[in-house]
mmCIF file of C-alpha atoms and ligand atoms in Angstrom:
data_model
loop_
_atom_site.group_PDB
_atom_site.id
_atom_site.type_symbol
_atom_site.label_atom_id
_atom_site.label_comp_id
_atom_site.label_asym_id
_atom_site.label_seq_id
_atom_site.Cartn_x
_atom_site.Cartn_y
_atom_site.Cartn_z
ATOM 1 C CA MET A 22 -21.240 -8.301 5.732
ATOM 2 C CA ASN A 23 -17.582 -6.452 5.202
ATOM 3 C CA VAL A 24 -15.537 -8.324 3.184
ATOM 4 C CA ARG A 25 -11.788 -6.587 3.193
ATOM 5 C CA PHE A 26 -9.680 -6.607 -0.511
ATOM 6 C CA ASN A 27 -6.749 -7.955 1.832
ATOM 7 C CA ILE A 28 -5.418 -9.477 4.837
ATOM 8 C CA PRO A 29 -1.434 -9.690 4.902
ATOM 9 C CA PHE A 30 -1.469 -13.394 7.013
ATOM 10 C CA LYS A 31 -0.278 -12.784 10.597
ATOM 11 C CA HIS A 32 1.406 -15.734 12.811
ATOM 12 C CA GLU A 33 2.948 -15.245 16.683
ATOM 13 C CA ASP A 34 6.355 -15.784 15.197
ATOM 14 C CA ALA A 35 6.526 -12.866 13.482
ATOM 15 C CA LEU A 36 6.749 -10.985 17.031
ATOM 16 C CA LYS A 37 9.051 -13.045 18.618
ATOM 17 C CA ASN A 38 11.481 -13.293 15.798
ATOM 18 C CA MET A 39 11.789 -9.820 15.078
ATOM 19 C CA ALA A 40 12.498 -9.440 19.427
ATOM 20 C CA ALA A 41 14.871 -11.633 19.178
ATOM 21 C CA SER A 42 16.667 -9.973 16.500
ATOM 22 C CA ILE A 43 16.589 -6.758 18.054
ATOM 23 C CA GLU A 44 17.425 -8.211 21.450
ATOM 24 C CA LEU A 45 20.719 -10.001 19.169
ATOM 25 C CA GLY A 46 21.490 -6.253 18.618
ATOM 26 C CA LYS A 47 21.521 -7.546 14.737
ATOM 27 C CA THR A 48 19.607 -5.324 13.049
ATOM 28 C CA SER A 49 21.100 -4.313 9.985
ATOM 29 C CA GLY A 50 21.716 -6.365 6.579
ATOM 30 C CA ASN A 51 22.916 -10.011 5.984
ATOM 31 C CA HIS A 52 22.968 -11.469 9.564
ATOM 32 C CA GLY A 53 20.919 -14.458 10.747
ATOM 33 C CA PHE A 54 17.457 -13.961 9.318
ATOM 34 C CA SER A 55 18.610 -12.749 6.278
ATOM 35 C CA LYS A 56 20.680 -16.112 6.104
ATOM 36 C CA ALA A 57 17.720 -17.917 7.108
ATOM 37 C CA CYS A 58 15.777 -16.491 4.089
ATOM 38 C CA HIS A 59 18.483 -16.800 2.012
ATOM 39 C CA ARG A 60 18.738 -20.931 2.936
ATOM 40 C CA PHE A 61 15.133 -21.307 2.427
ATOM 41 C CA PHE A 62 15.252 -20.016 -1.244
ATOM 42 C CA LYS A 63 18.185 -22.092 -2.203
ATOM 43 C CA GLU A 64 16.423 -25.408 -1.405
ATOM 44 C CA SER A 65 13.530 -24.589 -4.040
ATOM 45 C CA ILE A 66 15.751 -22.404 -6.617
ATOM 46 C CA GLN A 67 18.894 -22.964 -8.062
ATOM 47 C CA SER A 68 19.511 -19.358 -7.944
ATOM 48 C CA LYS A 69 21.771 -17.138 -5.874
ATOM 49 C CA PRO A 70 19.356 -14.787 -3.773
ATOM 50 C CA LEU A 71 19.580 -11.760 -2.249
ATOM 51 C CA LEU A 72 17.143 -9.998 0.436
ATOM 52 C CA THR A 73 16.285 -6.203 -0.914
ATOM 53 C CA THR A 74 14.419 -3.639 0.683
ATOM 54 C CA SER A 75 11.861 -3.786 -1.933
ATOM 55 C CA CYS A 76 11.294 -5.542 -5.983
ATOM 56 C CA THR A 77 11.981 -1.974 -6.990
ATOM 57 C CA ASP A 78 15.447 -2.138 -5.520
ATOM 58 C CA ALA A 79 16.034 -5.659 -6.874
ATOM 59 C CA LEU A 80 14.616 -4.582 -10.365
ATOM 60 C CA GLU A 81 17.611 -2.035 -10.124
ATOM 61 C CA MET A 82 19.719 -4.150 -9.078
ATOM 62 C CA ALA A 83 19.266 -6.034 -12.189
ATOM 63 C CA ALA A 84 19.634 -3.096 -14.176
ATOM 64 C CA ILE A 85 22.666 -2.678 -12.721
ATOM 65 C CA LEU A 86 23.573 -5.893 -13.309
ATOM 66 C CA ALA A 87 22.458 -5.508 -16.939
ATOM 67 C CA ASP A 88 24.560 -3.358 -17.733
ATOM 68 C CA ILE A 89 22.107 -0.749 -19.539
ATOM 69 C CA GLN A 90 23.005 2.220 -20.584
ATOM 70 C CA ILE A 91 21.946 5.702 -22.310
ATOM 71 C CA GLY A 92 19.839 4.767 -25.627
ATOM 72 C CA ASP A 93 19.789 1.083 -24.982
ATOM 73 C CA GLU A 94 16.106 -0.002 -25.785
ATOM 74 C CA VAL A 95 14.119 -2.415 -23.357
ATOM 75 C CA ILE A 96 10.656 -4.205 -24.095
ATOM 76 C CA MET A 97 8.065 -4.710 -21.379
ATOM 77 C CA PRO A 98 4.510 -4.690 -21.242
ATOM 78 C CA SER A 99 2.793 -1.273 -20.711
ATOM 79 C CA TYR A 100 -0.520 -3.003 -18.677
ATOM 80 C CA THR A 101 2.276 -3.323 -15.569
ATOM 81 C CA PHE A 102 3.311 -1.068 -12.673
ATOM 82 C CA VAL A 103 5.938 1.634 -12.128
ATOM 83 C CA SER A 104 8.470 -0.264 -10.811
ATOM 84 C CA THR A 105 8.929 -2.365 -14.069
ATOM 85 C CA ALA A 106 9.933 0.495 -15.906
ATOM 86 C CA ASN A 107 11.145 2.533 -13.595
ATOM 87 C CA PRO A 108 14.692 1.050 -12.879
ATOM 88 C CA PHE A 109 15.490 0.952 -16.709
ATOM 89 C CA LEU A 110 14.507 4.304 -17.316
ATOM 90 C CA LEU A 111 16.800 5.755 -14.481
ATOM 91 C CA ARG A 112 19.772 3.613 -16.486
ATOM 92 C CA GLY A 113 19.155 5.633 -19.667
ATOM 93 C CA ALA A 114 17.140 3.273 -21.051
ATOM 94 C CA THR A 115 14.760 3.812 -23.891
ATOM 95 C CA LEU A 116 11.458 1.802 -23.040
ATOM 96 C CA ARG A 117 9.391 -0.459 -26.054
ATOM 97 C CA PHE A 118 5.964 -0.823 -24.644
ATOM 98 C CA VAL A 119 4.317 -4.477 -25.938
ATOM 99 C CA ASP A 120 0.564 -4.766 -25.983
ATOM 100 C CA SER A 121 -1.137 -7.731 -23.794
ATOM 101 C CA LYS A 122 -2.642 -10.705 -25.200
ATOM 102 C CA ALA A 123 -6.458 -10.537 -26.324
ATOM 103 C CA ASP A 124 -7.407 -13.277 -23.307
ATOM 104 C CA HIS A 125 -4.508 -12.079 -20.605
ATOM 105 C CA PRO A 126 -2.945 -9.449 -19.415
ATOM 106 C CA ASN A 127 0.561 -10.892 -19.596
ATOM 107 C CA MET A 128 2.967 -9.431 -22.669
ATOM 108 C CA ASP A 129 2.163 -11.176 -26.239
ATOM 109 C CA GLU A 130 4.780 -12.730 -27.060
ATOM 110 C CA ALA A 131 3.822 -13.031 -30.749
ATOM 111 C CA LEU A 132 4.580 -9.183 -30.993
ATOM 112 C CA LEU A 133 7.773 -8.884 -29.504
ATOM 113 C CA ALA A 134 9.770 -9.925 -32.527
ATOM 114 C CA GLN A 135 8.718 -6.609 -34.844
ATOM 115 C CA LEU A 136 10.142 -4.242 -31.515
ATOM 116 C CA ILE A 137 13.624 -5.614 -31.170
ATOM 117 C CA ASN A 138 16.237 -3.805 -33.100
ATOM 118 C CA GLU A 139 19.840 -3.025 -32.891
ATOM 119 C CA ARG A 140 19.467 -0.813 -30.015
ATOM 120 C CA THR A 141 17.811 -3.435 -28.147
ATOM 121 C CA LYS A 142 19.471 -4.774 -24.659
ATOM 122 C CA ALA A 143 16.818 -6.489 -22.859
ATOM 123 C CA ILE A 144 13.009 -7.912 -22.072
ATOM 124 C CA VAL A 145 11.215 -7.353 -18.838
ATOM 125 C CA VAL A 146 9.113 -9.234 -18.695
ATOM 126 C CA VAL A 147 5.951 -9.523 -15.780
ATOM 127 C CA HIS A 148 4.366 -12.365 -14.963
ATOM 128 C CA TYR A 149 0.869 -10.897 -13.992
ATOM 129 C CA GLY A 150 -1.345 -12.781 -10.860
ATOM 130 C CA GLY A 151 1.550 -15.193 -10.723
ATOM 131 C CA VAL A 152 0.569 -16.550 -13.948
ATOM 132 C CA SER A 153 3.744 -17.455 -16.097
ATOM 133 C CA CYS A 154 4.051 -15.750 -19.625
ATOM 134 C CA GLN A 155 5.601 -18.141 -22.471
ATOM 135 C CA MET A 156 8.472 -18.535 -21.289
ATOM 136 C CA ASP A 157 10.252 -20.507 -23.987
ATOM 137 C CA THR A 158 9.002 -18.574 -26.840
ATOM 138 C CA ILE A 159 10.416 -15.569 -24.921
ATOM 139 C CA MET A 160 14.042 -17.084 -24.149
ATOM 140 C CA ALA A 161 14.510 -18.402 -27.620
ATOM 141 C CA LEU A 162 14.015 -15.419 -29.444
ATOM 142 C CA ALA A 163 16.316 -13.276 -26.494
ATOM 143 C CA ALA A 164 18.960 -15.986 -27.331
ATOM 144 C CA LYS A 165 18.179 -15.360 -31.379
ATOM 145 C CA HIS A 166 18.717 -11.148 -30.920
ATOM 146 C CA ASP A 167 21.621 -11.935 -27.763
ATOM 147 C CA LEU A 168 19.393 -10.138 -25.449
ATOM 148 C CA LEU A 169 19.278 -10.459 -21.527
ATOM 149 C CA VAL A 170 16.097 -11.148 -20.062
ATOM 150 C CA ILE A 171 14.099 -9.711 -16.761
ATOM 151 C CA GLU A 172 11.429 -11.266 -14.533
ATOM 152 C CA ASP A 173 9.457 -8.373 -12.852
ATOM 153 C CA ALA A 174 8.081 -11.786 -10.426
ATOM 154 C CA ALA A 175 7.030 -9.625 -8.235
ATOM 155 C CA GLN A 176 3.398 -11.497 -7.681
ATOM 156 C CA CYS A 177 5.106 -14.789 -8.096
ATOM 157 C CA ILE A 178 6.832 -16.925 -5.343
ATOM 158 C CA ASN A 179 5.803 -20.369 -5.371
ATOM 159 C CA ALA A 180 4.428 -20.180 -8.814
ATOM 160 C CA LYS A 181 6.315 -21.580 -12.127
ATOM 161 C CA TYR A 182 6.147 -21.836 -15.780
ATOM 162 C CA ASN A 183 6.547 -26.062 -16.191
ATOM 163 C CA ASN A 184 8.750 -26.934 -13.469
ATOM 164 C CA GLN A 185 10.819 -23.997 -13.201
ATOM 165 C CA PRO A 186 10.261 -21.780 -10.588
ATOM 166 C CA LEU A 187 8.747 -17.685 -11.952
ATOM 167 C CA GLY A 188 12.031 -15.373 -11.327
ATOM 168 C CA SER A 189 14.559 -18.176 -12.034
ATOM 169 C CA ILE A 190 14.453 -18.438 -15.703
ATOM 170 C CA GLY A 191 15.905 -14.964 -17.271
ATOM 171 C CA GLN A 192 19.276 -13.890 -16.269
ATOM 172 C CA ALA A 193 18.253 -12.627 -13.002
ATOM 173 C CA GLY A 194 14.221 -12.143 -11.495
ATOM 174 C CA ALA A 195 12.540 -10.082 -8.530
ATOM 175 C CA TYR A 196 9.840 -10.920 -5.687
ATOM 176 C CA SER A 197 8.017 -8.391 -3.629
ATOM 177 C CA PHE A 198 7.214 -8.945 -0.224
ATOM 178 C CA HIS A 199 5.223 -5.775 -0.266
ATOM 179 C CA GLU A 200 2.290 -5.607 2.287
ATOM 180 C CA SER A 201 -0.126 -6.346 -0.687
ATOM 181 C CA LYS A 202 1.796 -9.996 -2.028
ATOM 182 C CA ASN A 203 1.197 -13.218 -0.496
ATOM 183 C CA ILE A 204 4.132 -13.484 1.788
ATOM 184 C CA SER A 205 5.147 -9.961 2.983
ATOM 185 C CA CYS A 206 6.655 -7.833 5.301
ATOM 186 C CA GLY A 207 5.785 -4.502 5.180
ATOM 187 C CA GLU A 208 8.199 -3.635 2.326
ATOM 188 C CA GLY A 209 10.860 -5.768 0.938
ATOM 189 C CA GLY A 210 11.716 -7.807 -1.724
ATOM 190 C CA LEU A 211 14.494 -10.698 -2.968
ATOM 191 C CA LEU A 212 16.759 -10.799 -6.546
ATOM 192 C CA LEU A 213 17.460 -13.599 -7.971
ATOM 193 C CA VAL A 214 20.748 -13.963 -9.790
ATOM 194 C CA ASN A 215 20.455 -16.812 -12.604
ATOM 195 C CA HIS A 216 23.399 -15.610 -14.551
ATOM 196 C CA LYS A 217 26.542 -16.985 -12.991
ATOM 197 C CA GLU A 218 28.688 -14.291 -14.037
ATOM 198 C CA TRP A 219 26.524 -11.709 -12.256
ATOM 199 C CA GLU A 220 26.637 -13.513 -8.552
ATOM 200 C CA LYS A 221 29.858 -11.809 -7.649
ATOM 201 C CA ARG A 222 28.793 -7.807 -8.755
ATOM 202 C CA ALA A 223 25.270 -8.765 -7.492
ATOM 203 C CA GLU A 224 26.522 -8.794 -3.899
ATOM 204 C CA ILE A 225 29.067 -5.603 -4.248
ATOM 205 C CA LEU A 226 26.344 -3.315 -5.705
ATOM 206 C CA TRP A 227 24.129 -4.655 -2.681
ATOM 207 C CA GLU A 228 27.024 -4.142 0.074
ATOM 208 C CA LYS A 229 27.381 0.147 -1.230
ATOM 209 C CA GLY A 230 29.907 -0.838 -3.790
ATOM 210 C CA THR A 231 31.940 -2.825 -1.748
ATOM 211 C CA ASP A 232 33.273 -6.470 -1.408
ATOM 212 C CA ARG A 233 32.221 -6.495 2.508
ATOM 213 C CA ALA A 234 30.297 -9.774 2.041
ATOM 214 C CA ALA A 235 33.250 -11.734 0.705
ATOM 215 C CA PHE A 236 34.833 -9.979 3.451
ATOM 216 C CA TRP A 237 32.585 -11.136 5.836
ATOM 217 C CA ARG A 238 32.775 -15.157 4.481
ATOM 218 C CA GLY A 239 36.962 -15.116 4.726
ATOM 219 C CA GLU A 240 37.813 -14.595 1.030
ATOM 220 C CA VAL A 241 39.420 -11.364 1.127
ATOM 221 C CA ASP A 242 41.779 -9.936 4.455
ATOM 222 C CA LYS A 243 40.289 -6.428 4.456
ATOM 223 C CA TYR A 244 37.250 -4.784 2.277
ATOM 224 C CA GLY A 245 37.039 -1.860 0.548
ATOM 225 C CA TRP A 246 34.937 -0.072 -2.277
ATOM 226 C CA VAL A 247 35.339 -1.799 -5.790
ATOM 227 C CA ASP A 248 32.542 -0.588 -7.801
ATOM 228 C CA VAL A 249 28.956 1.054 -7.615
ATOM 229 C CA GLY A 250 26.520 0.304 -5.782
ATOM 230 C CA SER A 251 23.865 1.144 -3.196
ATOM 231 C CA SER A 252 22.287 0.250 0.079
ATOM 232 C CA PHE A 253 20.067 -2.380 -1.291
ATOM 233 C CA LEU A 254 20.215 -4.795 2.060
ATOM 234 C CA MET A 255 16.757 -5.551 3.661
ATOM 235 C CA SER A 256 16.951 -5.029 7.682
ATOM 236 C CA ASP A 257 16.866 -8.469 9.573
ATOM 237 C CA ILE A 258 14.046 -7.227 11.659
ATOM 238 C CA LEU A 259 12.147 -7.073 8.517
ATOM 239 C CA ALA A 260 13.993 -10.499 7.234
ATOM 240 C CA ALA A 261 12.745 -11.923 11.066
ATOM 241 C CA TYR A 262 9.238 -11.220 10.096
ATOM 242 C CA LEU A 263 9.491 -12.363 6.592
ATOM 243 C CA LEU A 264 10.864 -16.013 7.750
ATOM 244 C CA SER A 265 7.682 -16.206 10.212
ATOM 245 C CA GLN A 266 5.916 -16.029 7.199
ATOM 246 C CA LEU A 267 7.993 -18.461 4.803
ATOM 247 C CA LYS A 268 7.530 -20.858 7.151
ATOM 248 C CA HIS A 269 4.118 -20.876 6.648
ATOM 249 C CA LEU A 270 3.992 -20.460 3.227
ATOM 250 C CA GLN A 271 2.845 -24.129 2.186
ATOM 251 C CA GLN A 272 -0.243 -23.272 4.527
ATOM 252 C CA ILE A 273 -0.897 -19.604 3.128
ATOM 253 C CA GLN A 274 -0.612 -20.921 -0.722
ATOM 254 C CA GLN A 275 -3.160 -24.101 0.363
ATOM 255 C CA ARG A 276 -6.076 -21.913 1.863
ATOM 256 C CA ARG A 277 -5.471 -19.111 -1.153
ATOM 257 C CA MET A 278 -5.737 -21.595 -4.110
ATOM 258 C CA ASP A 279 -8.411 -23.021 -2.516
ATOM 259 C CA ALA A 280 -10.278 -19.451 -2.459
ATOM 260 C CA TRP A 281 -9.079 -18.688 -5.879
ATOM 261 C CA ASN A 282 -10.494 -22.360 -7.189
ATOM 262 C CA TYR A 283 -14.092 -21.329 -5.211
ATOM 263 C CA TYR A 284 -14.368 -18.082 -7.223
ATOM 264 C CA ASP A 285 -13.367 -20.036 -10.444
ATOM 265 C CA ALA A 286 -15.844 -22.451 -10.192
ATOM 266 C CA LYS A 287 -18.501 -20.450 -9.034
ATOM 267 C CA LEU A 288 -18.161 -17.767 -11.217
ATOM 268 C CA GLN A 289 -18.224 -19.686 -14.398
ATOM 269 C CA THR A 290 -21.632 -18.526 -15.576
ATOM 270 C CA LEU A 291 -20.582 -15.376 -15.825
ATOM 271 C CA ALA A 292 -18.274 -16.465 -18.680
ATOM 272 C CA THR A 293 -21.009 -17.799 -20.669
ATOM 273 C CA LYS A 294 -24.110 -15.428 -19.499
ATOM 274 C CA HIS A 295 -22.664 -12.235 -19.475
ATOM 275 C CA ASP A 296 -19.756 -12.145 -21.621
ATOM 276 C CA VAL A 297 -17.001 -11.544 -18.383
ATOM 277 C CA LEU A 298 -13.240 -12.707 -18.915
ATOM 278 C CA LEU A 299 -12.433 -14.847 -15.963
ATOM 279 C CA PRO A 300 -8.648 -15.684 -15.597
ATOM 280 C CA ILE A 301 -7.222 -18.261 -17.832
ATOM 281 C CA ILE A 302 -4.519 -20.152 -16.911
ATOM 282 C CA PRO A 303 -2.221 -21.473 -19.714
ATOM 283 C CA SER A 304 -0.716 -25.590 -19.501
ATOM 284 C CA TYR A 305 2.227 -24.236 -18.899
ATOM 285 C CA ALA A 306 1.735 -22.087 -15.749
ATOM 286 C CA LYS A 307 1.158 -23.226 -12.458
ATOM 287 C CA HIS A 308 -0.096 -19.786 -10.884
ATOM 288 C CA ASN A 309 -0.267 -19.178 -7.000
ATOM 289 C CA ALA A 310 -3.590 -17.749 -6.884
ATOM 290 C CA HIS A 311 -2.231 -13.846 -6.140
ATOM 291 C CA ILE A 312 -5.258 -12.503 -7.798
ATOM 292 C CA PHE A 313 -8.809 -13.405 -8.904
ATOM 293 C CA TYR A 314 -9.938 -10.823 -11.613
ATOM 294 C CA LEU A 315 -13.027 -10.291 -13.710
ATOM 295 C CA VAL A 316 -12.782 -8.221 -17.184
ATOM 296 C CA VAL A 317 -15.953 -6.914 -17.656
ATOM 297 C CA LYS A 318 -18.119 -5.780 -21.070
ATOM 298 C CA ASP A 319 -16.258 -2.112 -20.515
ATOM 299 C CA LYS A 320 -15.468 0.678 -18.328
ATOM 300 C CA ASP A 321 -18.629 2.004 -17.501
ATOM 301 C CA GLN A 322 -19.982 -1.363 -16.482
ATOM 302 C CA ARG A 323 -16.623 -1.815 -14.111
ATOM 303 C CA VAL A 324 -17.531 1.776 -12.601
ATOM 304 C CA SER A 325 -20.870 0.360 -11.900
ATOM 305 C CA LEU A 326 -20.133 -2.896 -10.454
ATOM 306 C CA LEU A 327 -17.458 -1.478 -8.225
ATOM 307 C CA ASN A 328 -19.729 1.158 -6.915
ATOM 308 C CA TYR A 329 -22.437 -2.444 -6.635
ATOM 309 C CA LEU A 330 -20.316 -3.856 -4.257
ATOM 310 C CA GLN A 331 -18.684 -1.241 -1.942
ATOM 311 C CA LYS A 332 -22.246 -0.485 -1.351
ATOM 312 C CA ALA A 333 -22.592 -4.051 0.108
ATOM 313 C CA GLY A 334 -19.161 -3.979 1.780
ATOM 314 C CA ILE A 335 -17.345 -5.311 -0.440
ATOM 315 C CA GLU A 336 -13.485 -3.845 -1.233
ATOM 316 C CA SER A 337 -12.961 -4.660 -4.788
ATOM 317 C CA TYR A 338 -10.004 -2.848 -7.008
ATOM 318 C CA PHE A 339 -9.171 -2.115 -10.750
ATOM 319 C CA HIS A 340 -5.757 -2.669 -10.989
ATOM 320 C CA TYR A 341 -3.034 -0.596 -13.650
ATOM 321 C CA GLN A 342 -3.261 2.365 -15.949
ATOM 322 C CA SER A 343 -1.110 1.288 -18.558
ATOM 323 C CA LEU A 344 2.271 2.595 -18.719
ATOM 324 C CA HIS A 345 1.973 4.222 -22.352
ATOM 325 C CA ASN A 346 -1.318 6.520 -21.598
ATOM 326 C CA SER A 347 0.251 7.545 -18.181
ATOM 327 C CA GLN A 348 1.000 11.588 -17.222
ATOM 328 C CA TYR A 349 4.069 10.718 -17.247
ATOM 329 C CA PHE A 350 5.010 8.978 -20.157
ATOM 330 C CA GLU A 351 1.646 9.725 -22.569
ATOM 331 C CA ASP A 352 4.164 12.173 -24.906
ATOM 332 C CA LYS A 353 7.179 9.860 -24.868
ATOM 333 C CA HIS A 354 5.299 6.575 -26.149
ATOM 334 C CA GLU A 355 6.264 6.147 -29.884
ATOM 335 C CA GLY A 356 4.883 2.921 -30.545
ATOM 336 C CA GLY A 357 1.269 2.132 -31.356
ATOM 337 C CA LYS A 358 -1.788 1.491 -30.088
ATOM 338 C CA LEU A 359 -2.401 -0.959 -27.117
ATOM 339 C CA PRO A 360 -5.650 -2.134 -27.360
ATOM 340 C CA ASN A 361 -5.626 -5.016 -25.305
ATOM 341 C CA ALA A 362 -3.445 -3.262 -22.452
ATOM 342 C CA GLY A 363 -6.068 -0.468 -22.423
ATOM 343 C CA ARG A 364 -9.288 -2.854 -22.480
ATOM 344 C CA PHE A 365 -7.383 -4.491 -19.068
ATOM 345 C CA ALA A 366 -6.772 -0.956 -18.002
ATOM 346 C CA ASP A 367 -10.561 -0.055 -18.454
ATOM 347 C CA CYS A 368 -12.441 -3.180 -17.749
ATOM 348 C CA LEU A 369 -10.406 -5.315 -14.841
ATOM 349 C CA LEU A 370 -11.247 -5.648 -11.544
ATOM 350 C CA ARG A 371 -9.566 -7.821 -8.828
ATOM 351 C CA LEU A 372 -12.220 -9.100 -5.941
ATOM 352 C CA PRO A 373 -11.377 -9.716 -2.370
ATOM 353 C CA LEU A 374 -8.544 -12.714 -2.063
ATOM 354 C CA HIS A 375 -6.403 -12.926 1.108
ATOM 355 C CA TYR A 376 -5.794 -16.202 3.807
ATOM 356 C CA TYR A 377 -7.993 -15.168 6.705
ATOM 357 C CA LEU A 378 -11.804 -14.743 3.286
ATOM 358 C CA THR A 379 -14.218 -17.311 4.530
ATOM 359 C CA GLN A 380 -16.632 -19.285 2.379
ATOM 360 C CA ALA A 381 -19.479 -17.016 3.735
ATOM 361 C CA GLN A 382 -18.106 -14.379 2.769
ATOM 362 C CA GLN A 383 -17.371 -15.652 -0.758
ATOM 363 C CA ASP A 384 -20.525 -16.719 -1.126
ATOM 364 C CA PHE A 385 -21.650 -12.943 -0.301
ATOM 365 C CA VAL A 386 -19.320 -11.983 -3.143
ATOM 366 C CA ILE A 387 -20.779 -14.372 -5.568
ATOM 367 C CA ASN A 388 -24.289 -13.306 -4.866
ATOM 368 C CA GLU A 389 -23.948 -9.852 -4.650
ATOM 369 C CA ILE A 390 -22.118 -10.133 -8.390
ATOM 370 C CA PHE A 391 -24.369 -11.948 -9.706
ATOM 371 C CA SER A 392 -27.297 -10.033 -8.095
ATOM 372 C CA PHE A 393 -25.895 -7.104 -9.990
ATOM 373 C CA TYR A 394 -26.194 -8.498 -13.172
ATOM 374 C CA LYS A 395 -29.603 -9.658 -12.982
ATOM 375 C CA ASN A 396 -30.608 -5.882 -12.336
ATOM 376 C CA MET A 397 -28.459 -5.039 -15.270
ATOM 377 C CA LEU A 398 -30.511 -6.995 -17.190
ATOM 378 C CA GLY A 399 -33.848 -6.565 -15.381
ATOM 379 C CA GLU A 400 -34.613 -9.894 -14.728
HETATM 380 C C1 PLP B 9 4.225 -4.903 -6.463
HETATM 381 C C2 PLP B 9 4.713 -4.912 -7.094
HETATM 382 C C3 PLP B 9 5.814 -4.205 -7.657
HETATM 383 C C4 PLP B 9 6.662 -4.169 -7.071
HETATM 384 O O1 PLP B 9 6.790 -4.383 -6.052
HETATM 385 P P1 PLP B 9 7.782 -3.505 -3.916
HETATM 386 O O2 PLP B 9 8.331 -4.645 -3.283
HETATM 387 O O3 PLP B 9 6.353 -2.476 -3.697
HETATM 388 O O4 PLP B 9 8.861 -2.843 -4.646
HETATM 389 C C5 PLP B 9 6.837 -4.225 -9.022
HETATM 390 N N1 PLP B 9 6.109 -4.891 -9.694
HETATM 391 C C6 PLP B 9 4.877 -5.440 -9.698
HETATM 392 C C7 PLP B 9 4.346 -6.495 -10.959
HETATM 393 C C8 PLP B 9 4.492 -5.749 -8.440
HETATM 394 O O5 PLP B 9 2.837 -6.513 -8.488
#
């Protein structure tokens, strides 16, 4: 049996919408389909949404809005994707990496205070697998030290911290619609501007440093170059694709949650019998079934299990390398050891999880995992 790791959701409306955009001849950014996507987000999130070409670009906008200057320090987890770091590095920031929690890849909020000094400007939080960080603690610490909080909420559509949508809590947040995420349009992203004073400037950065968006609304009688900016807008063709997915968000989420809960229920004995860590969801987090992972005993066991599953036709993957240990950053890292990030980098593996995954396929995956441990113990 072949079990794919991810298959993006498909709906016939995707092609219909994209054809309509092309027929209309309105294929650049901020036309009808983009506006429809923006309306969709405004209905559930009290923030200003701006569709971007990627989450990476949305984070670049956030770094400009945060006015990051050379030498400013920015704190972020080490166990994350490079796109959390690059936008801040490109503005000249010095990165300070914080370790993960012992039982979860998210940043350990208890370790933040010791990294803060007079040069610290912002904390970038990453909600791993759509599971929220401890935002009350982080926001209170940021307020105390006058720091900005930017949420890399790339994986977080539909996920919440208590009743607040992730990405809407810090001054700005960013979603991704990359092929690998719950909702996708190939490549795409969304900036959520939560800080009212940034709204106007965000729109200008988005439109290459011009006040074009205000012009289209009739707020200014001509438009021109008023600030720095870049070409951050998503094409309306991709917004058309994205809209076809957003319309089915609840259906997609229901299916993913069911599959996630099924793994969780069936794999519990691994935790008790074989010392495997399964995802832990804190009471304040409403996750979105983005990732189901196992954290096994050590790196060797992960290699063996990945090979075992691969031989059975099951696609399973590890995830991030710790950024502080990367080829690019290793000699720039001045912080201490980050053992928990190292453990997730070495021992975490992700199981297939997508809309089209059947229960028969899940049973197969689950059985193969149990048979791996049985063989290993020579039972
Ligand atoms: C996917 C992802 C990104 C990058 O998103 P793009 O839309 O591909 O730019 C950034 N951060 C995290 C945590 C991600 O999972």
